[in-house]
Amino acid sequence: MGVPAFYRWLAEKYPKTVVDCVEAEAPPLADGSSDFGALDWRAPSPNGTEVDNLYLDMNGVIHPCARPEVGPAPSSEEHIFQNIEKYIDRLLAAVRPRRLIYMAVDGPAPRAKMNQQRSRRFKAAKDAAERDAAEERLRAEWRARGLEPPPKRDAAAFAFDSNVITPGTQFMARLAAALRAYVARRLASHPAWRGLAVVLSDASVPGEGEHKIMEHIRAQRAMPGYDANMWHCVHGLDADLIMLALATHEPRFLILREVVFSAKDRKRQLRQDGRAGLGAADDDDETDEAAATAAALRRGGKPLQFLRIHTLREYLAVEFERMSFRGTAVTFELERLIDDFVFLCFFVGNDFLPHMPALEIHDGAIDTLMSLYRDGMGELGGFVTDRGEVDLARAELLLRKIGAYEEEVLSRRRRRDAGRLRMVGERERAVAAEVASAAAVAAGGASPYGSLFPPQTADALKLWKQLEAFADARAYDQTLKIEPNGGILRACAHLYCHMLGLRAEAGYGERALVVSAPLPTDAEAAAADAAAGAGAARAVAASAAAPAADGGNAAGGAAAARRAKGGGASGNAAQHGQSMAAPPSGADAAARASRFAVELKLLLDRRDEELQAARDDVRYGTPGWRERYYACKLQIGADEPARLREVVQAYVEGLIWVLRYYYKGVQSWGWFYPYHYAPCASDMKGLRELAPRIRFDKGAPWSPLTQLMAVFPARSGHAMPAPYRALMGARVSAVVDFFPSDFKQDLNGKKFGWQAIAVLPFIDAPRLHAALEPLRAQLGVEERARDEHGPARVYARADAPLGTELRALAGAVGEHSKHFVASAAVAFGGTALRPAELHGDAAASVVDCTLAPPPVAGHVSRLLPTVQLPARTLLDGEGPVLSRDAKNLAKERERGANGGGYGQGARGGFGAQAARRAGIGHADRPASASAAAAGSRMVYHALGARAVNAATGARAGAPTAQAGGVRLSNAYSVLSLE
């Protein structure tokens, strides 16, 4: 499921589950970051909870450290490794584990997961290829306009391909070595690490990182000596961690993650960071981006939050406490209800199955499922799951209830989208009014909005001062983001930017305007400088002689002087007949590169618009949509029930596989769902009849290099051994069809390109293995080593309790393993295998052994008898709250009941229940910024303007010779009113 969407839903509906993490201040480093490794965090935790075991899902560390949101991009692999070490130091200082650190890197994954990995990597490669092609086109267009583009990236410079964060690559092998050295170094020298045990499961150990962690916890729970009152904390970015944590039935469980910001939250955080960086509040309430970046760099990234699983369990208890079990043989059991809740969430989204057409998290699908489950318990006859197994008869009854609402939900969604299109039309008209208003003022006439200049309100004056200060700063390589509230201020922004010689643009999907300072060419700048003296004098005199026009306002005189002088940011590029001025070849290289990047981004923004414009052949919610869905998405005709039955069986297999994976570990390494789309809920019938046909072959994980061949596009072939790489592009290759450079991307009702489904061919495993087998002999020694599965390793100081046990293996004769069990001194049990290694000097040596985890005797899906529940968080009477989705849906239904808007009316399906139960509804997505682009193109004709492509500068109409005018820029067009 989508991480931001699910996390937002949970935090809004169950607000007390999320609390901010308190972090200690660390000494600064020369680069502006903080040295968390220097902190001695043996003191009690400022967060009030003494965590025993900290588990790191390392891919949630590696990716942001390789592509940081703040600070400079890494200049080498070593730089990435340093970032990773610093970030781990930060997490340890924040959590302060007392017994165990478990680092789990994604290893070779089950085949069901590989399909998602393949999709992500191919989409990333296609995006990169399109970016390269767009950059080449833009370079040619700059040269055609007489402008010198910035130099290309040095071929020898470090260029990181994030696809190499995949098991089997040289990068992952070097990262494993760096992590081993880091652990040994910290254990030997850091006082807070002294009594800790550390487990490192690197990318050679099969399994996804989060599932390796949960398998460890399940195994420990089944061992004698396990302490049921330990506090566990997992750090990771995957929403699945919430479900996995619930499935452990460990109430003393925290999830640590970076804050998920909405656009409004991000703006607020930037303002806070900016003020923190400045050391004082900004009287103008402006965000200081540089100070915000410095504050985030000093902190080590975005703020951290804890999600408290014990509090979520309390909310779920309240959620289900009024359920009626009449007519069933069961009673209220929170642990069984939690297991069913985990299963319900699978229908909305998981990494292994596509969700059904009518089940979107933004449509309130989770709450709807919970509501149907609560109300239907009597009909269901009991719980839907039992210790990781699905009762297919009860699951079918639940799906039948969902199917009954399918038509209604999709019809309502279509009406809602149609209403949004009407809103887009209104926005287009608003854009036209803004342009007309600014044009009228520029021509010396009146504005439909009233007076725009001089500023008449405090907000308008503040906006003028903000833009004027930016213009005076002559920050050619910087941009300023403003968010004018309403048509009047937007019209003011367009006019003021024109007067100050600035450009204002809106990117795709954004309401804010990005202001920048276009530069004249060298010849134009020289001409402007030559005319500066006389022009400035005339402008000041004219301003003084016309107080009525400017209202005696200083802003008017300053603007007039700036226009005549050619001052401000660009000397008003409109004077020079350029609607999209770019830096000259002699300008500062940083400014030229910055402007080129802005134009390239605007050019790339068209991709989402093109995807949005793709034909909707299904037309969800209209008569016949179901038949069209199967025909278009799954190529199944109405007269092919047997093929539809195959899809249903595969989906049922998937539901069973996923639930077992969460509770029992991998059931089959080779199973996967062989379709890109799910069946409709209304077609999930006769599920019990399928049970005898569903069998899983456990199989074995693929080798790392085989997985690379299954998930890598040809563009990332540089990370493959040469013999394998040749298969990706050779025409005679037996598997060349597995590596398409172009493929269909289907938005399937979504809004943005990153949400699109990559319609890629599925890997034919026998064909792939047959192609690779004769090439294995050509692999080098290092390549063969990377293609092997490896063990996890356990580390401890030799003078620690676990180290004492493990050290015996270092010099033992004839002893090949050491079994140890959990105790008050040792956080976990397992079997250490020889050889053991010693790191460091004799006084502070570190023992390093390979680790064989204990076999899992069977997961206990209940609280352990000795557990003591944490203190209750919720007060009497507290419970779930109405989510934003539910509030939006209630408003929509009210509009429909009153005959306005695009509401559902008296009925509502999912929506009808939303008014009665908290949290059921859909989210109003903001109108796309492509609406503003369309509006700009529309008003261009009415205003006699010339439309200029914002990315290329190619004019759509004949140029005019008039000087002066107003420019409205957005992601796709610039309107020059002259």
Tab-separated table of N, CA and C in Angstrom, residues 512-585:
chain	number	residue	atom	x	y	z
A	512	ALA	N	1.491	26.500	-6.055
A	512	ALA	CA	2.448	27.562	-5.764
A	512	ALA	C	3.107	28.058	-7.046
A	513	LEU	N	3.644	29.266	-6.981
A	513	LEU	CA	4.396	29.853	-8.080
A	513	LEU	C	5.881	29.829	-7.727
A	514	VAL	N	6.695	29.429	-8.683
A	514	VAL	CA	8.147	29.451	-8.509
A	514	VAL	C	8.676	30.669	-9.248
A	515	VAL	N	9.283	31.577	-8.503
A	515	VAL	CA	9.759	32.843	-9.059
A	515	VAL	C	11.257	32.737	-9.297
A	516	SER	N	11.687	33.182	-10.475
A	516	SER	CA	13.105	33.177	-10.804
A	516	SER	C	13.446	34.451	-11.557
A	517	ALA	N	14.742	34.667	-11.742
A	517	ALA	CA	15.221	35.916	-12.328
A	517	ALA	C	15.884	35.640	-13.663
A	518	PRO	N	15.148	35.790	-14.778
A	518	PRO	CA	15.765	35.557	-16.081
A	518	PRO	C	16.786	36.625	-16.426
A	519	LEU	N	17.836	36.220	-17.068
A	519	LEU	CA	18.911	37.148	-17.426
A	519	LEU	C	18.843	37.522	-18.900
A	520	PRO	N	19.230	38.747	-19.252
A	520	PRO	CA	19.337	39.105	-20.670
A	520	PRO	C	20.592	38.489	-21.269
A	521	THR	N	20.649	38.485	-22.581
A	521	THR	CA	21.874	38.047	-23.244
A	521	THR	C	22.957	39.093	-23.029
A	522	ASP	N	24.186	38.769	-23.418
A	522	ASP	CA	25.297	39.713	-23.239
A	522	ASP	C	25.028	41.038	-23.948
A	523	ALA	N	24.549	40.963	-25.200
A	523	ALA	CA	24.312	42.192	-25.973
A	523	ALA	C	23.215	43.026	-25.328
A	524	GLU	N	22.164	42.358	-24.844
A	524	GLU	CA	21.054	43.088	-24.232
A	524	GLU	C	21.483	43.729	-22.918
A	525	ALA	N	22.308	43.013	-22.161
A	525	ALA	CA	22.788	43.575	-20.901
A	525	ALA	C	23.639	44.819	-21.151
A	526	ALA	N	24.479	44.772	-22.187
A	526	ALA	CA	25.316	45.934	-22.502
A	526	ALA	C	24.460	47.120	-22.915
A	527	ALA	N	23.432	46.847	-23.731
A	527	ALA	CA	22.549	47.930	-24.161
A	527	ALA	C	21.802	48.526	-22.975
A	528	ALA	N	21.372	47.657	-22.051
A	528	ALA	CA	20.648	48.153	-20.879
A	528	ALA	C	21.553	49.004	-20.001
A	529	ASP	N	22.811	48.593	-19.845
A	529	ASP	CA	23.739	49.373	-19.028
A	529	ASP	C	24.001	50.745	-19.643
A	530	ALA	N	24.099	50.789	-20.977
A	530	ALA	CA	24.387	52.058	-21.645
A	530	ALA	C	23.260	53.056	-21.457
A	531	ALA	N	22.027	52.537	-21.384
A	531	ALA	CA	20.868	53.426	-21.269
A	531	ALA	C	20.440	53.651	-19.827
A	532	ALA	N	21.199	53.112	-18.875
A	532	ALA	CA	20.728	53.112	-17.492
A	532	ALA	C	20.546	54.507	-16.926
A	533	GLY	N	21.547	55.413	-17.142
A	533	GLY	CA	21.485	56.721	-16.490
A	533	GLY	C	20.287	57.544	-16.890
A	534	ALA	N	20.118	57.790	-18.186
A	534	ALA	CA	19.007	58.626	-18.652
A	534	ALA	C	17.678	57.974	-18.350
A	535	GLY	N	17.612	56.660	-18.525
A	535	GLY	CA	16.340	55.976	-18.285
A	535	GLY	C	15.915	56.076	-16.844
A	536	ALA	N	16.866	55.937	-15.933
A	536	ALA	CA	16.522	56.008	-14.518
A	536	ALA	C	16.016	57.390	-14.152
A	537	ALA	N	16.681	58.432	-14.693
A	537	ALA	CA	16.257	59.801	-14.377
A	537	ALA	C	14.843	60.060	-14.877
A	538	ARG	N	14.554	59.620	-16.115
A	538	ARG	CA	13.206	59.824	-16.648
A	538	ARG	C	12.170	59.083	-15.820
A	539	ALA	N	12.526	57.879	-15.379
A	539	ALA	CA	11.555	57.101	-14.620
A	539	ALA	C	11.253	57.741	-13.281
A	540	VAL	N	12.288	58.218	-12.593
A	540	VAL	CA	12.062	58.846	-11.293
A	540	VAL	C	11.250	60.119	-11.442
A	541	ALA	N	11.570	60.912	-12.490
A	541	ALA	CA	10.810	62.141	-12.718
A	541	ALA	C	9.356	61.833	-13.022
A	542	ALA	N	9.125	60.835	-13.856
A	542	ALA	CA	7.746	60.471	-14.195
A	542	ALA	C	7.006	59.985	-12.964
A	543	SER	N	7.705	59.248	-12.110
A	543	SER	CA	7.055	58.750	-10.898
A	543	SER	C	6.670	59.887	-9.976
A	544	ALA	N	7.574	60.869	-9.845
A	544	ALA	CA	7.282	61.999	-8.960
A	544	ALA	C	6.161	62.864	-9.505
A	545	ALA	N	6.043	62.940	-10.846
A	545	ALA	CA	5.028	63.798	-11.459
A	545	ALA	C	3.661	63.146	-11.494
A	546	ALA	N	3.576	61.872	-11.180
A	546	ALA	CA	2.287	61.175	-11.282
A	546	ALA	C	1.953	60.479	-9.983
A	547	PRO	N	1.761	61.241	-8.887
A	547	PRO	CA	1.446	60.594	-7.613
A	547	PRO	C	0.112	59.888	-7.635
A	548	ALA	N	-0.827	60.366	-8.465
A	548	ALA	CA	-2.142	59.727	-8.483
A	548	ALA	C	-2.046	58.314	-9.014
A	549	ALA	N	-1.207	58.133	-10.027
A	549	ALA	CA	-1.122	56.805	-10.625
A	549	ALA	C	-0.534	55.796	-9.665
A	550	ASP	N	0.461	56.246	-8.904
A	550	ASP	CA	1.104	55.324	-7.983
A	550	ASP	C	0.619	55.498	-6.557
A	551	GLY	N	-0.320	56.369	-6.339
A	551	GLY	CA	-0.821	56.570	-4.988
A	551	GLY	C	0.226	57.094	-4.049
A	552	GLY	N	1.279	57.694	-4.568
A	552	GLY	CA	2.338	58.205	-3.698
A	552	GLY	C	3.105	57.103	-3.015
A	553	ASN	N	2.896	55.879	-3.455
A	553	ASN	CA	3.505	54.740	-2.784
A	553	ASN	C	4.947	54.576	-3.231
A	554	ALA	N	5.824	54.315	-2.287
A	554	ALA	CA	7.238	54.145	-2.629
A	554	ALA	C	7.445	52.975	-3.565
A	555	ALA	N	6.553	51.986	-3.455
A	555	ALA	CA	6.697	50.829	-4.337
A	555	ALA	C	6.558	51.229	-5.784
A	556	GLY	N	5.668	52.211	-6.050
A	556	GLY	CA	5.482	52.640	-7.433
A	556	GLY	C	6.732	53.270	-7.992
A	557	GLY	N	7.345	54.187	-7.244
A	557	GLY	CA	8.564	54.823	-7.717
A	557	GLY	C	9.690	53.833	-7.890
A	558	ALA	N	9.808	52.924	-6.940
A	558	ALA	CA	10.867	51.927	-7.043
A	558	ALA	C	10.677	51.054	-8.264
A	559	ALA	N	9.417	50.686	-8.519
A	559	ALA	CA	9.147	49.832	-9.678
A	559	ALA	C	9.448	50.561	-10.965
A	560	ALA	N	9.024	51.849	-11.038
A	560	ALA	CA	9.266	52.610	-12.267
A	560	ALA	C	10.753	52.775	-12.516
A	561	ALA	N	11.489	53.105	-11.460
A	561	ALA	CA	12.930	53.268	-11.617
A	561	ALA	C	13.586	51.968	-12.057
A	562	ARG	N	13.121	50.875	-11.464
A	562	ARG	CA	13.708	49.593	-11.811
A	562	ARG	C	13.424	49.229	-13.263
A	563	ARG	N	12.191	49.536	-13.729
A	563	ARG	CA	11.852	49.217	-15.117
A	563	ARG	C	12.717	50.020	-16.088
A	564	ALA	N	12.868	51.314	-15.793
A	564	ALA	CA	13.639	52.147	-16.714
A	564	ALA	C	15.125	51.844	-16.645
A	565	LYS	N	15.568	51.562	-15.477
A	565	LYS	CA	16.999	51.346	-15.264
A	565	LYS	C	17.476	50.000	-15.811
A	566	GLY	N	16.512	49.086	-15.944
A	566	GLY	CA	16.943	47.737	-16.318
A	566	GLY	C	17.489	47.017	-15.119
A	567	GLY	N	17.108	47.508	-13.912
A	567	GLY	CA	17.644	46.911	-12.702
A	567	GLY	C	16.825	45.735	-12.250
A	568	GLY	N	16.826	45.533	-10.920
A	568	GLY	CA	16.138	44.359	-10.398
A	568	GLY	C	16.911	43.126	-10.802
A	569	ALA	N	16.171	42.078	-11.028
A	569	ALA	CA	16.836	40.816	-11.319
A	569	ALA	C	17.329	40.725	-12.735
A	570	SER	N	16.576	41.265	-13.693
A	570	SER	CA	16.963	41.014	-15.072
A	570	SER	C	16.872	42.216	-15.975
A	571	GLY	N	16.502	43.350	-15.454
A	571	GLY	CA	16.310	44.482	-16.332
A	571	GLY	C	15.091	44.300	-17.194
A	572	ASN	N	14.129	43.525	-16.716
A	572	ASN	CA	12.862	43.274	-17.419
A	572	ASN	C	13.118	42.682	-18.798
A	573	ALA	N	13.201	41.380	-18.832
A	573	ALA	CA	13.510	40.697	-20.090
A	573	ALA	C	12.464	40.945	-21.149
A	574	ALA	N	11.238	41.314	-20.747
A	574	ALA	CA	10.196	41.566	-21.750
A	574	ALA	C	10.584	42.735	-22.645
A	575	GLN	N	11.368	43.696	-22.117
A	575	GLN	CA	11.807	44.820	-22.931
A	575	GLN	C	12.625	44.346	-24.125
A	576	HIS	N	13.275	43.245	-23.961
A	576	HIS	CA	14.177	42.765	-24.996
A	576	HIS	C	13.485	41.802	-25.943
A	577	GLY	N	12.156	41.653	-25.802
A	577	GLY	CA	11.429	40.766	-26.694
A	577	GLY	C	11.644	39.304	-26.378
A	578	GLN	N	12.137	38.990	-25.175
A	578	GLN	CA	12.361	37.604	-24.795
A	578	GLN	C	11.353	37.217	-23.752
A	579	SER	N	10.555	36.172	-24.025
A	579	SER	CA	9.632	35.704	-23.011
A	579	SER	C	10.266	34.663	-22.118
A	580	MET	N	11.387	34.102	-22.550
A	580	MET	CA	12.041	33.064	-21.755
A	580	MET	C	13.528	33.274	-21.845
A	581	ALA	N	14.014	34.339	-21.224
A	581	ALA	CA	15.435	34.637	-21.296
A	581	ALA	C	16.220	33.580	-20.559
A	582	ALA	N	17.420	33.307	-21.016
A	582	ALA	CA	18.287	32.340	-20.372
A	582	ALA	C	19.656	32.951	-20.195
A	583	PRO	N	20.448	32.439	-19.273
A	583	PRO	CA	21.748	33.033	-19.014
A	583	PRO	C	22.642	32.980	-20.235
A	584	PRO	N	23.441	33.988	-20.452
A	584	PRO	CA	24.370	33.981	-21.578
A	584	PRO	C	25.547	33.078	-21.287
A	585	SER	N	26.335	32.835	-22.346
A	585	SER	CA	27.460	31.933	-22.189
A	585	SER	C	28.481	32.474	-21.207
